PDB file of C-alpha atoms in Angstrom:
ATOM      1  CA  UNK A   1     122.242  14.107  32.304  1.00 54.00           C
ATOM      2  CA  UNK A   2     125.152  13.278  34.415  1.00 65.00           C
ATOM      3  CA  UNK A   3     128.054  15.846  34.487  1.00 88.00           C
ATOM      4  CA  UNK A   4     131.739  15.382  34.497  1.00 93.00           C
ATOM      5  CA  UNK A   5     133.126  13.807  37.630  1.00 94.00           C
ATOM      6  CA  UNK A   6     136.648  13.402  39.035  1.00 96.00           C
ATOM      7  CA  UNK A   7     138.283  11.584  41.990  1.00 96.00           C
ATOM      8  CA  UNK A   8     139.728  12.102  44.237  1.00 97.00           C
ATOM      9  CA  UNK A   9     138.825  15.568  45.329  1.00 95.00           C
ATOM     10  CA  UNK A  10     142.105  16.126  47.013  1.00 96.00           C
ATOM     11  CA  UNK A  11     145.330  14.102  47.126  1.00 96.00           C
ATOM     12  CA  UNK A  12     148.700  14.782  49.064  1.00 98.00           C
ATOM     13  CA  UNK A  13     151.857  13.034  47.638  1.00 97.00           C
ATOM     14  CA  UNK A  14     155.412  13.169  48.168  1.00 97.00           C
ATOM     15  CA  UNK A  15     158.063  14.042  45.482  1.00 97.00           C
ATOM     16  CA  UNK A  16     159.021  11.092  43.556  1.00 97.00           C
ATOM     17  CA  UNK A  17     155.889   9.295  43.941  1.00 98.00           C
ATOM     18  CA  UNK A  18     153.296   8.529  41.269  1.00 98.00           C
ATOM     19  CA  UNK A  19     149.564   9.482  41.212  1.00 98.00           C
ATOM     20  CA  UNK A  20     146.534   8.378  39.072  1.00 98.00           C
ATOM     21  CA  UNK A  21     143.520  10.779  38.759  1.00 98.00           C
ATOM     22  CA  UNK A  22     140.248   9.708  37.441  1.00 98.00           C
ATOM     23  CA  UNK A  23     137.631  11.354  35.248  1.00 97.00           C
ATOM     24  CA  UNK A  24     134.075  10.200  34.119  1.00 95.00           C
ATOM     25  CA  UNK A  25     132.795  12.157  31.116  1.00 90.00           C
ATOM     26  CA  UNK A  26     129.475  13.722  30.695  1.00 86.00           C
ATOM     27  CA  UNK A  27     126.813  11.411  29.122  1.00 82.00           C
ATOM     28  CA  UNK A  28     127.225  11.131  25.302  1.00 81.00           C
ATOM     29  CA  UNK A  29     130.527  12.496  25.361  1.00 85.00           C
ATOM     30  CA  UNK A  30     133.372  10.462  24.012  1.00 86.00           C
ATOM     31  CA  UNK A  31     136.243  12.963  24.126  1.00 88.00           C
ATOM     32  CA  UNK A  32     138.221  13.779  27.293  1.00 92.00           C
ATOM     33  CA  UNK A  33     140.856  16.549  27.838  1.00 92.00           C
ATOM     34  CA  UNK A  34     142.887  17.064  30.713  1.00 96.00           C
ATOM     35  CA  UNK A  35     144.378  20.423  32.136  1.00 96.00           C
ATOM     36  CA  UNK A  36     146.713  21.581  34.655  1.00 97.00           C
ATOM     37  CA  UNK A  37     145.915  24.750  36.656  1.00 97.00           C
ATOM     38  CA  UNK A  38     148.595  26.101  38.939  1.00 96.00           C
ATOM     39  CA  UNK A  39     147.628  28.544  41.569  1.00 92.00           C
ATOM     40  CA  UNK A  40     146.761  31.963  40.088  1.00 91.00           C
ATOM     41  CA  UNK A  41     147.063  30.826  36.538  1.00 93.00           C
ATOM     42  CA  UNK A  42     144.745  29.761  33.674  1.00 95.00           C
ATOM     43  CA  UNK A  43     144.290  26.110  32.855  1.00 95.00           C
ATOM     44  CA  UNK A  44     147.043  24.592  30.680  1.00 96.00           C
ATOM     45  CA  UNK A  45     146.249  21.733  28.031  1.00 93.00           C
ATOM     46  CA  UNK A  46     147.892  18.378  28.919  1.00 96.00           C
ATOM     47  CA  UNK A  47     146.564  16.146  26.466  1.00 94.00           C
ATOM     48  CA  UNK A  48     143.176  14.840  24.810  1.00 91.00           C
ATOM     49  CA  UNK A  49     141.745  11.220  24.410  1.00 91.00           C
ATOM     50  CA  UNK A  50     139.477  10.179  21.849  1.00 86.00           C
ATOM     51  CA  UNK A  51     138.376   6.720  21.020  1.00 84.00           C
ATOM     52  CA  UNK A  52     141.197   5.239  23.702  1.00 89.00           C
ATOM     53  CA  UNK A  53     144.003   7.178  21.915  1.00 90.00           C
ATOM     54  CA  UNK A  54     145.826  10.186  22.674  1.00 90.00           C
ATOM     55  CA  UNK A  55     144.515  12.776  20.146  1.00 83.00           C
ATOM     56  CA  UNK A  56     146.599  15.874  20.969  1.00 86.00           C
ATOM     57  CA  UNK A  57     149.313  16.901  23.438  1.00 91.00           C
ATOM     58  CA  UNK A  58     150.312  20.132  25.209  1.00 91.00           C
ATOM     59  CA  UNK A  59     153.895  20.870  26.366  1.00 92.00           C
ATOM     60  CA  UNK A  60     154.153  18.350  29.196  1.00 96.00           C
ATOM     61  CA  UNK A  61     156.907  15.818  29.560  1.00 96.00           C
ATOM     62  CA  UNK A  62     156.280  11.981  29.049  1.00 96.00           C
ATOM     63  CA  UNK A  63     155.870  11.219  32.775  1.00 97.00           C
ATOM     64  CA  UNK A  64     152.412  12.670  32.252  1.00 98.00           C
ATOM     65  CA  UNK A  65     150.400  10.014  30.523  1.00 97.00           C
ATOM     66  CA  UNK A  66     146.705   9.001  30.393  1.00 96.00           C
ATOM     67  CA  UNK A  67     144.286   6.279  29.384  1.00 96.00           C
ATOM     68  CA  UNK A  68     140.830   6.282  28.112  1.00 95.00           C
ATOM     69  CA  UNK A  69     138.365   3.300  28.688  1.00 93.00           C
ATOM     70  CA  UNK A  70     135.531   2.080  26.448  1.00 91.00           C
ATOM     71  CA  UNK A  71     133.068   3.807  28.583  1.00 89.00           C
ATOM     72  CA  UNK A  72     134.923   6.997  27.844  1.00 89.00           C
ATOM     73  CA  UNK A  73     136.249   7.626  31.315  1.00 93.00           C
ATOM     74  CA  UNK A  74     139.739   8.437  31.547  1.00 96.00           C
ATOM     75  CA  UNK A  75     142.760   8.400  33.891  1.00 97.00           C
ATOM     76  CA  UNK A  76     145.764  10.793  34.226  1.00 98.00           C
ATOM     77  CA  UNK A  77     148.856   9.260  35.336  1.00 98.00           C
ATOM     78  CA  UNK A  78     151.827  11.443  36.533  1.00 98.00           C
ATOM     79  CA  UNK A  79     155.346   9.618  37.508  1.00 97.00           C
ATOM     80  CA  UNK A  80     158.120  10.883  39.373  1.00 97.00           C
ATOM     81  CA  UNK A  81     156.166  13.831  41.086  1.00 98.00           C
ATOM     82  CA  UNK A  82     157.846  17.099  41.454  1.00 97.00           C
ATOM     83  CA  UNK A  83     156.851  20.049  43.609  1.00 97.00           C
ATOM     84  CA  UNK A  84     155.754  21.935  40.696  1.00 96.00           C
ATOM     85  CA  UNK A  85     153.270  19.269  39.843  1.00 98.00           C
ATOM     86  CA  UNK A  86     151.161  20.940  42.764  1.00 98.00           C
ATOM     87  CA  UNK A  87     147.988  22.226  41.099  1.00 97.00           C
ATOM     88  CA  UNK A  88     144.343  21.673  40.253  1.00 96.00           C
ATOM     89  CA  UNK A  89     143.828  19.018  37.550  1.00 97.00           C
ATOM     90  CA  UNK A  90     140.785  19.466  35.461  1.00 96.00           C
ATOM     91  CA  UNK A  91     139.056  17.026  33.230  1.00 95.00           C
ATOM     92  CA  UNK A  92     136.801  18.153  30.533  1.00 92.00           C
ATOM     93  CA  UNK A  93     134.569  16.326  28.154  1.00 90.00           C
ATOM     94  CA  UNK A  94     133.360  17.176  24.781  1.00 85.00           C
ATOM     95  CA  UNK A  95     131.536  15.941  21.650  1.00 76.00           C
ATOM     96  CA  UNK A  96     133.796  14.071  19.237  1.00 66.00           C
ATOM     97  CA  UNK A  97     136.466  15.894  17.103  1.00 58.00           C
ATOM     98  CA  UNK A  98     135.669  16.108  13.427  1.00 49.00           C
ATOM     99  CA  UNK A  99     133.229  18.987  14.266  1.00 49.00           C
ATOM    100  CA  UNK A 100     136.553  21.108  14.232  1.00 50.00           C
ATOM    101  CA  UNK A 101     138.285  22.661  16.972  1.00 56.00           C
ATOM    102  CA  UNK A 102     135.988  24.646  19.380  1.00 65.00           C
ATOM    103  CA  UNK A 103     133.588  22.248  20.628  1.00 72.00           C
ATOM    104  CA  UNK A 104     132.310  23.311  24.012  1.00 78.00           C
ATOM    105  CA  UNK A 105     133.986  21.608  26.835  1.00 85.00           C
ATOM    106  CA  UNK A 106     132.373  20.647  30.049  1.00 88.00           C
ATOM    107  CA  UNK A 107     134.674  20.672  33.014  1.00 91.00           C
ATOM    108  CA  UNK A 108     134.587  18.529  36.120  1.00 93.00           C
ATOM    109  CA  UNK A 109     135.186  20.081  39.626  1.00 92.00           C
ATOM    110  CA  UNK A 110     138.862  19.124  39.651  1.00 95.00           C
ATOM    111  CA  UNK A 111     141.348  17.140  41.732  1.00 96.00           C
ATOM    112  CA  UNK A 112     143.668  19.241  43.735  1.00 96.00           C
ATOM    113  CA  UNK A 113     147.174  17.605  43.964  1.00 98.00           C
ATOM    114  CA  UNK A 114     149.603  18.752  46.650  1.00 97.00           C
ATOM    115  CA  UNK A 115     153.282  17.515  46.236  1.00 97.00           C
ATOM    116  CA  UNK A 116     155.272  17.666  49.431  1.00 96.00           C
TER     117      UNK A 116
ATOM    118  CA  UNK B   1     151.478  30.800  18.149  1.00 79.00           C
ATOM    119  CA  UNK B   2     148.212  31.241  20.029  1.00 88.00           C
ATOM    120  CA  UNK B   3     147.945  33.523  22.930  1.00 93.00           C
ATOM    121  CA  UNK B   4     145.302  35.070  25.080  1.00 96.00           C
ATOM    122  CA  UNK B   5     145.962  38.223  27.309  1.00 97.00           C
ATOM    123  CA  UNK B   6     143.860  39.594  30.119  1.00 97.00           C
ATOM    124  CA  UNK B   7     145.401  42.693  31.199  1.00 94.00           C
ATOM    125  CA  UNK B   8     143.134  43.000  34.399  1.00 97.00           C
ATOM    126  CA  UNK B   9     144.381  40.729  37.011  1.00 96.00           C
ATOM    127  CA  UNK B  10     142.006  41.865  39.668  1.00 97.00           C
ATOM    128  CA  UNK B  11     138.705  44.035  39.540  1.00 97.00           C
ATOM    129  CA  UNK B  12     136.639  45.225  42.334  1.00 97.00           C
ATOM    130  CA  UNK B  13     133.207  46.907  41.744  1.00 97.00           C
ATOM    131  CA  UNK B  14     130.299  47.790  44.050  1.00 97.00           C
ATOM    132  CA  UNK B  15     127.152  45.893  43.487  1.00 97.00           C
ATOM    133  CA  UNK B  16     124.832  47.164  40.549  1.00 97.00           C
ATOM    134  CA  UNK B  17     127.960  48.805  38.806  1.00 97.00           C
ATOM    135  CA  UNK B  18     128.748  47.625  35.291  1.00 97.00           C
ATOM    136  CA  UNK B  19     132.143  45.983  34.716  1.00 98.00           C
ATOM    137  CA  UNK B  20     133.918  45.083  31.479  1.00 98.00           C
ATOM    138  CA  UNK B  21     136.567  42.373  31.253  1.00 98.00           C
ATOM    139  CA  UNK B  22     139.088  42.805  28.659  1.00 98.00           C
ATOM    140  CA  UNK B  23     140.507  40.026  26.457  1.00 98.00           C
ATOM    141  CA  UNK B  24     142.948  40.427  23.467  1.00 98.00           C
ATOM    142  CA  UNK B  25     144.042  37.228  21.596  1.00 97.00           C
ATOM    143  CA  UNK B  26     146.811  36.299  19.138  1.00 95.00           C
ATOM    144  CA  UNK B  27     146.343  33.733  16.474  1.00 92.00           C
ATOM    145  CA  UNK B  28     147.527  33.134  12.810  1.00 90.00           C
ATOM    146  CA  UNK B  29     144.486  30.711  12.150  1.00 86.00           C
ATOM    147  CA  UNK B  30     141.538  32.084   9.866  1.00 86.00           C
ATOM    148  CA  UNK B  31     139.191  29.900  11.578  1.00 86.00           C
ATOM    149  CA  UNK B  32     139.276  29.860  15.403  1.00 90.00           C
ATOM    150  CA  UNK B  33     136.959  30.075  18.676  1.00 90.00           C
ATOM    151  CA  UNK B  34     136.703  32.227  21.487  1.00 93.00           C
ATOM    152  CA  UNK B  35     135.270  31.229  24.906  1.00 93.00           C
ATOM    153  CA  UNK B  36     134.683  32.858  28.157  1.00 96.00           C
ATOM    154  CA  UNK B  37     134.471  30.724  31.319  1.00 95.00           C
ATOM    155  CA  UNK B  38     133.637  31.613  34.990  1.00 96.00           C
ATOM    156  CA  UNK B  39     135.598  29.772  37.856  1.00 95.00           C
ATOM    157  CA  UNK B  40     133.811  30.285  41.241  1.00 92.00           C
ATOM    158  CA  UNK B  41     135.559  29.684  44.484  1.00 88.00           C
ATOM    159  CA  UNK B  42     134.495  26.098  44.322  1.00 85.00           C
ATOM    160  CA  UNK B  43     137.068  25.660  41.434  1.00 86.00           C
ATOM    161  CA  UNK B  44     134.703  24.096  38.621  1.00 87.00           C
ATOM    162  CA  UNK B  45     135.018  25.991  35.290  1.00 91.00           C
ATOM    163  CA  UNK B  46     131.529  27.232  33.874  1.00 91.00           C
ATOM    164  CA  UNK B  47     131.038  27.759  30.313  1.00 90.00           C
ATOM    165  CA  UNK B  48     129.553  30.888  29.503  1.00 93.00           C
ATOM    166  CA  UNK B  49     129.898  31.561  25.779  1.00 91.00           C
ATOM    167  CA  UNK B  50     131.604  30.431  22.536  1.00 89.00           C
ATOM    168  CA  UNK B  51     132.051  32.558  19.383  1.00 90.00           C
ATOM    169  CA  UNK B  52     133.754  31.489  15.986  1.00 87.00           C
ATOM    170  CA  UNK B  53     135.911  33.763  14.136  1.00 89.00           C
ATOM    171  CA  UNK B  54     133.281  34.398  11.356  1.00 87.00           C
ATOM    172  CA  UNK B  55     130.540  35.524  13.604  1.00 84.00           C
ATOM    173  CA  UNK B  56     131.291  39.178  14.858  1.00 83.00           C
ATOM    174  CA  UNK B  57     127.792  39.696  16.041  1.00 83.00           C
ATOM    175  CA  UNK B  58     127.721  40.961  19.729  1.00 84.00           C
ATOM    176  CA  UNK B  59     125.753  38.855  21.951  1.00 86.00           C
ATOM    177  CA  UNK B  60     123.635  39.555  24.883  1.00 87.00           C
ATOM    178  CA  UNK B  61     122.452  37.205  27.537  1.00 89.00           C
ATOM    179  CA  UNK B  62     120.562  38.514  30.590  1.00 93.00           C
ATOM    180  CA  UNK B  63     123.028  40.828  32.397  1.00 95.00           C
ATOM    181  CA  UNK B  64     125.862  39.376  30.212  1.00 96.00           C
ATOM    182  CA  UNK B  65     127.153  40.680  27.005  1.00 95.00           C
ATOM    183  CA  UNK B  66     130.151  40.218  24.693  1.00 95.00           C
ATOM    184  CA  UNK B  67     131.809  42.377  22.069  1.00 95.00           C
ATOM    185  CA  UNK B  68     133.808  40.719  19.484  1.00 95.00           C
ATOM    186  CA  UNK B  69     136.016  42.742  17.334  1.00 94.00           C
ATOM    187  CA  UNK B  70     138.384  40.940  14.941  1.00 93.00           C
ATOM    188  CA  UNK B  71     140.100  44.314  13.799  1.00 93.00           C
ATOM    189  CA  UNK B  72     141.630  44.671  17.398  1.00 95.00           C
ATOM    190  CA  UNK B  73     141.672  40.888  18.140  1.00 96.00           C
ATOM    191  CA  UNK B  74     139.586  41.455  21.211  1.00 96.00           C
ATOM    192  CA  UNK B  75     136.641  39.715  22.850  1.00 96.00           C
ATOM    193  CA  UNK B  76     135.499  41.753  25.780  1.00 97.00           C
ATOM    194  CA  UNK B  77     132.793  40.669  28.404  1.00 97.00           C
ATOM    195  CA  UNK B  78     130.495  43.106  30.131  1.00 97.00           C
ATOM    196  CA  UNK B  79     128.463  42.428  33.096  1.00 97.00           C
ATOM    197  CA  UNK B  80     125.539  44.858  33.679  1.00 97.00           C
ATOM    198  CA  UNK B  81     124.418  45.565  37.195  1.00 97.00           C
ATOM    199  CA  UNK B  82     126.855  43.304  38.843  1.00 97.00           C
ATOM    200  CA  UNK B  83     125.749  40.976  41.660  1.00 97.00           C
ATOM    201  CA  UNK B  84     127.718  39.425  44.515  1.00 96.00           C
ATOM    202  CA  UNK B  85     127.181  35.964  42.980  1.00 95.00           C
ATOM    203  CA  UNK B  86     129.367  37.459  40.075  1.00 96.00           C
ATOM    204  CA  UNK B  87     132.412  37.371  42.099  1.00 97.00           C
ATOM    205  CA  UNK B  88     134.556  34.821  40.399  1.00 97.00           C
ATOM    206  CA  UNK B  89     137.863  34.471  38.317  1.00 97.00           C
ATOM    207  CA  UNK B  90     136.809  34.842  34.584  1.00 98.00           C
ATOM    208  CA  UNK B  91     138.921  33.279  31.890  1.00 97.00           C
ATOM    209  CA  UNK B  92     138.857  34.040  28.299  1.00 97.00           C
ATOM    210  CA  UNK B  93     140.220  31.338  25.942  1.00 95.00           C
ATOM    211  CA  UNK B  94     141.028  30.378  22.313  1.00 93.00           C
ATOM    212  CA  UNK B  95     141.151  27.241  20.250  1.00 88.00           C
ATOM    213  CA  UNK B  96     141.599  26.379  16.576  1.00 78.00           C
ATOM    214  CA  UNK B  97     144.152  25.392  14.060  1.00 63.00           C
ATOM    215  CA  UNK B  98     144.168  21.874  15.176  1.00 65.00           C
ATOM    216  CA  UNK B  99     142.089  18.850  14.732  1.00 62.00           C
ATOM    217  CA  UNK B 100     141.565  18.486  18.442  1.00 66.00           C
ATOM    218  CA  UNK B 101     140.202  20.744  20.991  1.00 67.00           C
ATOM    219  CA  UNK B 102     143.161  22.406  22.437  1.00 81.00           C
ATOM    220  CA  UNK B 103     142.199  25.372  24.323  1.00 88.00           C
ATOM    221  CA  UNK B 104     144.580  28.088  25.372  1.00 91.00           C
ATOM    222  CA  UNK B 105     143.330  30.195  28.468  1.00 95.00           C
ATOM    223  CA  UNK B 106     144.517  33.520  29.528  1.00 96.00           C
ATOM    224  CA  UNK B 107     145.595  34.063  32.843  1.00 96.00           C
ATOM    225  CA  UNK B 108     142.130  35.307  34.050  1.00 97.00           C
ATOM    226  CA  UNK B 109     140.527  38.200  35.786  1.00 98.00           C
ATOM    227  CA  UNK B 110     139.631  37.955  39.315  1.00 97.00           C
ATOM    228  CA  UNK B 111     136.363  39.917  39.696  1.00 98.00           C
ATOM    229  CA  UNK B 112     135.060  40.972  43.153  1.00 97.00           C
ATOM    230  CA  UNK B 113     131.565  42.508  43.759  1.00 97.00           C
ATOM    231  CA  UNK B 114     131.318  44.336  46.797  1.00 97.00           C
ATOM    232  CA  UNK B 115     127.816  44.355  48.553  1.00 95.00           C
TER     233      UNK B 115
END
């Protein structure tokens, strides 16, 4: 069974640039969620994708966007990077919604983004 | 609004001591789920347990045990006979009230087990 993978591991960008982070879900999972974890804090929910559509969103501005592909992999795109976007970005996969909120989420190792 | 509070920011114990990590949650939902995750220095979140709001039975898994009390909105986690490998940040989390899996994490408790 293949776990959740994310790429790249680390990334350095400058303010105003755009970035794309990638995630491959665990085998058999077709739902992907993205979280932002600032240093010393708990992860914060950005959004969730199911069947290639955004299924729910947290309190993040529109410059945070995503995609999900037919193979259930996903991308997180952030435009106009700001210094506060520096964080660990975590991707999690889970069984499909419809089983009710609370499905166990399996997390990837994360992408560490630094914005200078 | 949903909220998770972990009042202990950092805890340090000597190996083989027992330690309890506190978690208090707030929600207006009648159906909700509570989780504990472990985040070792490598950064990857490791799932430890999920509990739904209708199951208040305490659970034990090896050296780990969880105490869920709806009356006090608490879901505490105890590690018995702690080991150095238990050193990590532990997050309590909550989800519910939506059709999707938005998980609200607490701020985390950093546990250091000293040999």
